[in-house]
């Protein structure tokens, strides 16, 4: 087994743990508490520029409906970025992440593990019909530009008329 394939089970375990951590919620409000009382919250002073900078994802100049947010968590913060651009540019953004597999359809029957993009007033990308997905561990593929990012995933939803909504999530 090579070093790269040995990292995958640990990466998946870490991703699962992070998703479980962020799914703990209390009724009402944007604050969430873990079982030991530590809180997570949406940082009001951080948006698309901060998410874009952390992910090292450049929002195209022609993009519209640019939205972003940062959820501060006890262990790992979650960065969200979304925008609308042309289909070709959306695919180029995905390719720049250097995933092992290109954008592809994902099982649409699975509910999203957490509601994150809802904070931005958007449907969760996993619930959208026809959405394509790719994910990558930047350190695992030697992407030194994103050495601080443990996991980044992108969803691309075709909107018609050569427009696509791009959803990017990282921690």
PDB file of C-alpha atoms in Angstrom:
ATOM      1  CA  UNK A   1       0.000   0.000   0.000  1.00  0.00           C
ATOM      2  CA  UNK A   2       1.485   3.384  -0.931  1.00  0.00           C
ATOM      3  CA  UNK A   3       1.509   6.431   1.332  1.00  0.00           C
ATOM      4  CA  UNK A   4      -1.271   8.125  -0.606  1.00  0.00           C
ATOM      5  CA  UNK A   5      -3.761   5.256  -0.301  1.00  0.00           C
ATOM      6  CA  UNK A   6      -2.822   4.848   3.374  1.00  0.00           C
ATOM      7  CA  UNK A   7      -3.926   8.471   4.005  1.00  0.00           C
ATOM      8  CA  UNK A   8      -7.385   7.978   2.517  1.00  0.00           C
ATOM      9  CA  UNK A   9      -8.968   6.086   5.440  1.00  0.00           C
ATOM     10  CA  UNK A  10      -7.638   8.685   7.884  1.00  0.00           C
ATOM     11  CA  UNK A  11      -8.869  11.530   5.676  1.00  0.00           C
ATOM     12  CA  UNK A  12     -12.318   9.999   5.403  1.00  0.00           C
ATOM     13  CA  UNK A  13     -12.433   9.468   9.170  1.00  0.00           C
ATOM     14  CA  UNK A  14     -11.423  13.089   9.748  1.00  0.00           C
ATOM     15  CA  UNK A  15     -14.012  14.320   7.257  1.00  0.00           C
ATOM     16  CA  UNK A  16     -16.700  12.219   8.914  1.00  0.00           C
ATOM     17  CA  UNK A  17     -15.730  13.507  12.351  1.00  0.00           C
ATOM     18  CA  UNK A  18     -15.796  17.110  11.144  1.00  0.00           C
ATOM     19  CA  UNK A  19     -19.202  16.652   9.553  1.00  0.00           C
ATOM     20  CA  UNK A  20     -20.567  15.038  12.718  1.00  0.00           C
ATOM     21  CA  UNK A  21     -19.136  17.843  14.806  1.00  0.00           C
ATOM     22  CA  UNK A  22     -20.805  20.509  12.703  1.00  0.00           C
ATOM     23  CA  UNK A  23     -24.130  18.674  12.660  1.00  0.00           C
ATOM     24  CA  UNK A  24     -24.622  19.017  16.421  1.00  0.00           C
ATOM     25  CA  UNK A  25     -27.100  21.811  16.852  1.00  0.00           C
ATOM     26  CA  UNK A  26     -29.345  23.419  19.378  1.00  0.00           C
ATOM     27  CA  UNK A  27     -32.809  24.737  18.627  1.00  0.00           C
ATOM     28  CA  UNK A  28     -32.830  28.215  17.137  1.00  0.00           C
ATOM     29  CA  UNK A  29     -30.040  30.602  16.240  1.00  0.00           C
ATOM     30  CA  UNK A  30     -26.762  30.147  14.441  1.00  0.00           C
ATOM     31  CA  UNK A  31     -24.771  28.915  17.447  1.00  0.00           C
ATOM     32  CA  UNK A  32     -24.149  25.203  17.846  1.00  0.00           C
ATOM     33  CA  UNK A  33     -22.793  23.423  20.898  1.00  0.00           C
ATOM     34  CA  UNK A  34     -20.767  20.253  21.066  1.00  0.00           C
ATOM     35  CA  UNK A  35     -21.531  17.710  23.760  1.00  0.00           C
ATOM     36  CA  UNK A  36     -18.817  19.227  25.966  1.00  0.00           C
ATOM     37  CA  UNK A  37     -20.361  22.728  25.726  1.00  0.00           C
ATOM     38  CA  UNK A  38     -17.946  24.306  23.253  1.00  0.00           C
ATOM     39  CA  UNK A  39     -19.762  26.509  20.754  1.00  0.00           C
ATOM     40  CA  UNK A  40     -19.541  26.921  17.018  1.00  0.00           C
ATOM     41  CA  UNK A  41     -20.919  29.952  15.235  1.00  0.00           C
ATOM     42  CA  UNK A  42     -20.983  31.838  11.955  1.00  0.00           C
ATOM     43  CA  UNK A  43     -18.382  34.597  12.034  1.00  0.00           C
ATOM     44  CA  UNK A  44     -20.251  37.755  11.050  1.00  0.00           C
ATOM     45  CA  UNK A  45     -17.127  39.647   9.977  1.00  0.00           C
ATOM     46  CA  UNK A  46     -15.997  36.938   7.537  1.00  0.00           C
ATOM     47  CA  UNK A  47     -17.502  36.235   4.123  1.00  0.00           C
ATOM     48  CA  UNK A  48     -16.556  35.514   0.532  1.00  0.00           C
ATOM     49  CA  UNK A  49     -13.167  37.307   0.572  1.00  0.00           C
ATOM     50  CA  UNK A  50     -11.977  35.355   3.616  1.00  0.00           C
ATOM     51  CA  UNK A  51     -13.301  32.029   2.320  1.00  0.00           C
ATOM     52  CA  UNK A  52     -11.718  32.640  -1.086  1.00  0.00           C
ATOM     53  CA  UNK A  53      -8.376  33.561   0.510  1.00  0.00           C
ATOM     54  CA  UNK A  54      -8.316  30.460   2.750  1.00  0.00           C
ATOM     55  CA  UNK A  55      -9.207  28.115  -0.129  1.00  0.00           C
ATOM     56  CA  UNK A  56      -6.944  29.907  -2.611  1.00  0.00           C
ATOM     57  CA  UNK A  57      -9.883  29.926  -5.034  1.00  0.00           C
ATOM     58  CA  UNK A  58     -10.094  33.011  -7.204  1.00  0.00           C
ATOM     59  CA  UNK A  59     -13.627  34.217  -7.829  1.00  0.00           C
ATOM     60  CA  UNK A  60     -13.842  35.062 -11.550  1.00  0.00           C
ATOM     61  CA  UNK A  61     -14.231  38.789 -12.276  1.00  0.00           C
ATOM     62  CA  UNK A  62     -17.379  38.057 -14.283  1.00  0.00           C
ATOM     63  CA  UNK A  63     -18.977  36.043 -11.450  1.00  0.00           C
ATOM     64  CA  UNK A  64     -22.284  37.123  -9.994  1.00  0.00           C
ATOM     65  CA  UNK A  65     -24.158  36.233  -6.810  1.00  0.00           C
ATOM     66  CA  UNK A  66     -20.892  35.865  -4.879  1.00  0.00           C
ATOM     67  CA  UNK A  67     -21.537  34.645  -1.332  1.00  0.00           C
ATOM     68  CA  UNK A  68     -19.330  33.269   1.392  1.00  0.00           C
ATOM     69  CA  UNK A  69     -19.227  32.492   5.087  1.00  0.00           C
ATOM     70  CA  UNK A  70     -16.990  31.015   7.750  1.00  0.00           C
ATOM     71  CA  UNK A  71     -18.292  28.762  10.490  1.00  0.00           C
ATOM     72  CA  UNK A  72     -15.992  28.872  13.517  1.00  0.00           C
ATOM     73  CA  UNK A  73     -15.834  25.456  15.197  1.00  0.00           C
ATOM     74  CA  UNK A  74     -13.966  24.116  18.243  1.00  0.00           C
ATOM     75  CA  UNK A  75     -11.752  21.909  16.061  1.00  0.00           C
ATOM     76  CA  UNK A  76     -11.810  22.984  12.406  1.00  0.00           C
ATOM     77  CA  UNK A  77     -13.469  25.975  10.824  1.00  0.00           C
ATOM     78  CA  UNK A  78     -15.583  25.495   7.696  1.00  0.00           C
ATOM     79  CA  UNK A  79     -15.253  27.919   4.788  1.00  0.00           C
ATOM     80  CA  UNK A  80     -18.045  28.304   2.216  1.00  0.00           C
ATOM     81  CA  UNK A  81     -17.947  30.084  -1.122  1.00  0.00           C
ATOM     82  CA  UNK A  82     -20.523  30.225  -3.905  1.00  0.00           C
ATOM     83  CA  UNK A  83     -20.891  32.174  -7.122  1.00  0.00           C
ATOM     84  CA  UNK A  84     -22.457  31.997 -10.576  1.00  0.00           C
ATOM     85  CA  UNK A  85     -20.237  31.940 -13.650  1.00  0.00           C
ATOM     86  CA  UNK A  86     -20.121  30.384 -17.106  1.00  0.00           C
ATOM     87  CA  UNK A  87     -19.900  26.586 -17.374  1.00  0.00           C
ATOM     88  CA  UNK A  88     -16.350  26.535 -18.788  1.00  0.00           C
ATOM     89  CA  UNK A  89     -15.014  28.689 -15.946  1.00  0.00           C
ATOM     90  CA  UNK A  90     -16.812  26.549 -13.348  1.00  0.00           C
ATOM     91  CA  UNK A  91     -15.084  23.437 -14.717  1.00  0.00           C
ATOM     92  CA  UNK A  92     -11.713  25.251 -14.721  1.00  0.00           C
ATOM     93  CA  UNK A  93     -12.177  26.187 -11.049  1.00  0.00           C
ATOM     94  CA  UNK A  94     -12.853  22.507 -10.281  1.00  0.00           C
ATOM     95  CA  UNK A  95      -9.814  21.345 -12.273  1.00  0.00           C
ATOM     96  CA  UNK A  96      -7.594  23.865 -10.455  1.00  0.00           C
ATOM     97  CA  UNK A  97      -8.350  22.031  -7.192  1.00  0.00           C
ATOM     98  CA  UNK A  98      -6.451  19.029  -8.628  1.00  0.00           C
ATOM     99  CA  UNK A  99      -8.949  16.298  -7.708  1.00  0.00           C
ATOM    100  CA  UNK A 100      -8.010  12.718  -8.553  1.00  0.00           C
ATOM    101  CA  UNK A 101     -11.290  12.339 -10.472  1.00  0.00           C
ATOM    102  CA  UNK A 102     -13.064  14.990 -12.578  1.00  0.00           C
ATOM    103  CA  UNK A 103     -16.481  16.436 -11.771  1.00  0.00           C
ATOM    104  CA  UNK A 104     -19.044  13.654 -11.661  1.00  0.00           C
ATOM    105  CA  UNK A 105     -22.600  12.924 -10.619  1.00  0.00           C
ATOM    106  CA  UNK A 106     -23.162  11.948  -7.015  1.00  0.00           C
ATOM    107  CA  UNK A 107     -25.879   9.820  -5.432  1.00  0.00           C
ATOM    108  CA  UNK A 108     -28.734  12.305  -5.006  1.00  0.00           C
ATOM    109  CA  UNK A 109     -30.627  10.118  -2.545  1.00  0.00           C
ATOM    110  CA  UNK A 110     -28.269  10.969   0.287  1.00  0.00           C
ATOM    111  CA  UNK A 111     -29.374  13.876   2.477  1.00  0.00           C
ATOM    112  CA  UNK A 112     -26.690  16.461   3.192  1.00  0.00           C
ATOM    113  CA  UNK A 113     -24.917  15.704   6.484  1.00  0.00           C
ATOM    114  CA  UNK A 114     -25.331  19.294   7.632  1.00  0.00           C
ATOM    115  CA  UNK A 115     -27.032  22.422   6.444  1.00  0.00           C
ATOM    116  CA  UNK A 116     -24.262  24.828   5.593  1.00  0.00           C
ATOM    117  CA  UNK A 117     -25.112  26.614   2.352  1.00  0.00           C
ATOM    118  CA  UNK A 118     -28.574  27.319   3.781  1.00  0.00           C
ATOM    119  CA  UNK A 119     -26.794  29.951   5.866  1.00  0.00           C
ATOM    120  CA  UNK A 120     -26.104  31.744   2.561  1.00  0.00           C
ATOM    121  CA  UNK A 121     -29.739  31.429   1.471  1.00  0.00           C
ATOM    122  CA  UNK A 122     -28.914  28.611  -0.960  1.00  0.00           C
ATOM    123  CA  UNK A 123     -30.162  25.053  -1.244  1.00  0.00           C
ATOM    124  CA  UNK A 124     -27.596  22.476  -0.209  1.00  0.00           C
ATOM    125  CA  UNK A 125     -25.812  21.391  -3.398  1.00  0.00           C
ATOM    126  CA  UNK A 126     -26.296  17.686  -2.617  1.00  0.00           C
ATOM    127  CA  UNK A 127     -30.068  18.189  -2.902  1.00  0.00           C
ATOM    128  CA  UNK A 128     -29.930  19.707  -6.393  1.00  0.00           C
ATOM    129  CA  UNK A 129     -30.720  17.502  -9.369  1.00  0.00           C
ATOM    130  CA  UNK A 130     -27.896  17.291 -11.913  1.00  0.00           C
ATOM    131  CA  UNK A 131     -25.175  18.652  -9.631  1.00  0.00           C
ATOM    132  CA  UNK A 132     -21.632  17.411 -10.287  1.00  0.00           C
ATOM    133  CA  UNK A 133     -19.051  16.994  -7.555  1.00  0.00           C
ATOM    134  CA  UNK A 134     -15.323  16.581  -6.929  1.00  0.00           C
ATOM    135  CA  UNK A 135     -13.341  16.528  -3.710  1.00  0.00           C
ATOM    136  CA  UNK A 136      -9.670  16.565  -2.811  1.00  0.00           C
ATOM    137  CA  UNK A 137      -7.239  16.523   0.088  1.00  0.00           C
ATOM    138  CA  UNK A 138      -4.731  19.197  -1.040  1.00  0.00           C
ATOM    139  CA  UNK A 139      -1.830  17.893   1.097  1.00  0.00           C
ATOM    140  CA  UNK A 140      -2.462  14.377  -0.279  1.00  0.00           C
ATOM    141  CA  UNK A 141      -2.036  15.538  -3.885  1.00  0.00           C
ATOM    142  CA  UNK A 142       0.935  17.804  -3.134  1.00  0.00           C
ATOM    143  CA  UNK A 143      -0.947  21.084  -3.669  1.00  0.00           C
ATOM    144  CA  UNK A 144       1.384  23.415  -1.758  1.00  0.00           C
ATOM    145  CA  UNK A 145      -0.869  26.390  -2.569  1.00  0.00           C
ATOM    146  CA  UNK A 146      -3.457  24.942  -0.198  1.00  0.00           C
ATOM    147  CA  UNK A 147      -1.239  23.431   2.490  1.00  0.00           C
ATOM    148  CA  UNK A 148      -3.525  24.782   5.256  1.00  0.00           C
ATOM    149  CA  UNK A 149      -6.629  23.162   3.719  1.00  0.00           C
ATOM    150  CA  UNK A 150      -7.346  19.598   4.843  1.00  0.00           C
ATOM    151  CA  UNK A 151     -10.302  18.967   2.515  1.00  0.00           C
ATOM    152  CA  UNK A 152     -11.954  20.938  -0.247  1.00  0.00           C
ATOM    153  CA  UNK A 153     -14.923  19.995  -2.357  1.00  0.00           C
ATOM    154  CA  UNK A 154     -16.732  21.627  -5.202  1.00  0.00           C
ATOM    155  CA  UNK A 155     -20.225  21.193  -6.566  1.00  0.00           C
ATOM    156  CA  UNK A 156     -21.225  22.619  -9.941  1.00  0.00           C
ATOM    157  CA  UNK A 157     -24.887  23.047 -10.808  1.00  0.00           C
ATOM    158  CA  UNK A 158     -25.842  23.909 -14.383  1.00  0.00           C
ATOM    159  CA  UNK A 159     -28.388  26.728 -14.440  1.00  0.00           C
ATOM    160  CA  UNK A 160     -28.926  26.876 -18.214  1.00  0.00           C
ATOM    161  CA  UNK A 161     -27.879  29.486 -20.766  1.00  0.00           C
ATOM    162  CA  UNK A 162     -24.205  28.518 -20.156  1.00  0.00           C
ATOM    163  CA  UNK A 163     -24.419  29.554 -16.486  1.00  0.00           C
ATOM    164  CA  UNK A 164     -23.493  27.434 -13.491  1.00  0.00           C
ATOM    165  CA  UNK A 165     -23.570  27.889  -9.734  1.00  0.00           C
ATOM    166  CA  UNK A 166     -20.325  26.896  -8.054  1.00  0.00           C
ATOM    167  CA  UNK A 167     -20.360  25.758  -4.418  1.00  0.00           C
ATOM    168  CA  UNK A 168     -16.991  25.319  -2.687  1.00  0.00           C
ATOM    169  CA  UNK A 169     -16.539  24.070   0.873  1.00  0.00           C
ATOM    170  CA  UNK A 170     -13.271  23.591   2.748  1.00  0.00           C
ATOM    171  CA  UNK A 171     -11.849  22.938   6.168  1.00  0.00           C
TER     172      UNK A 171
END
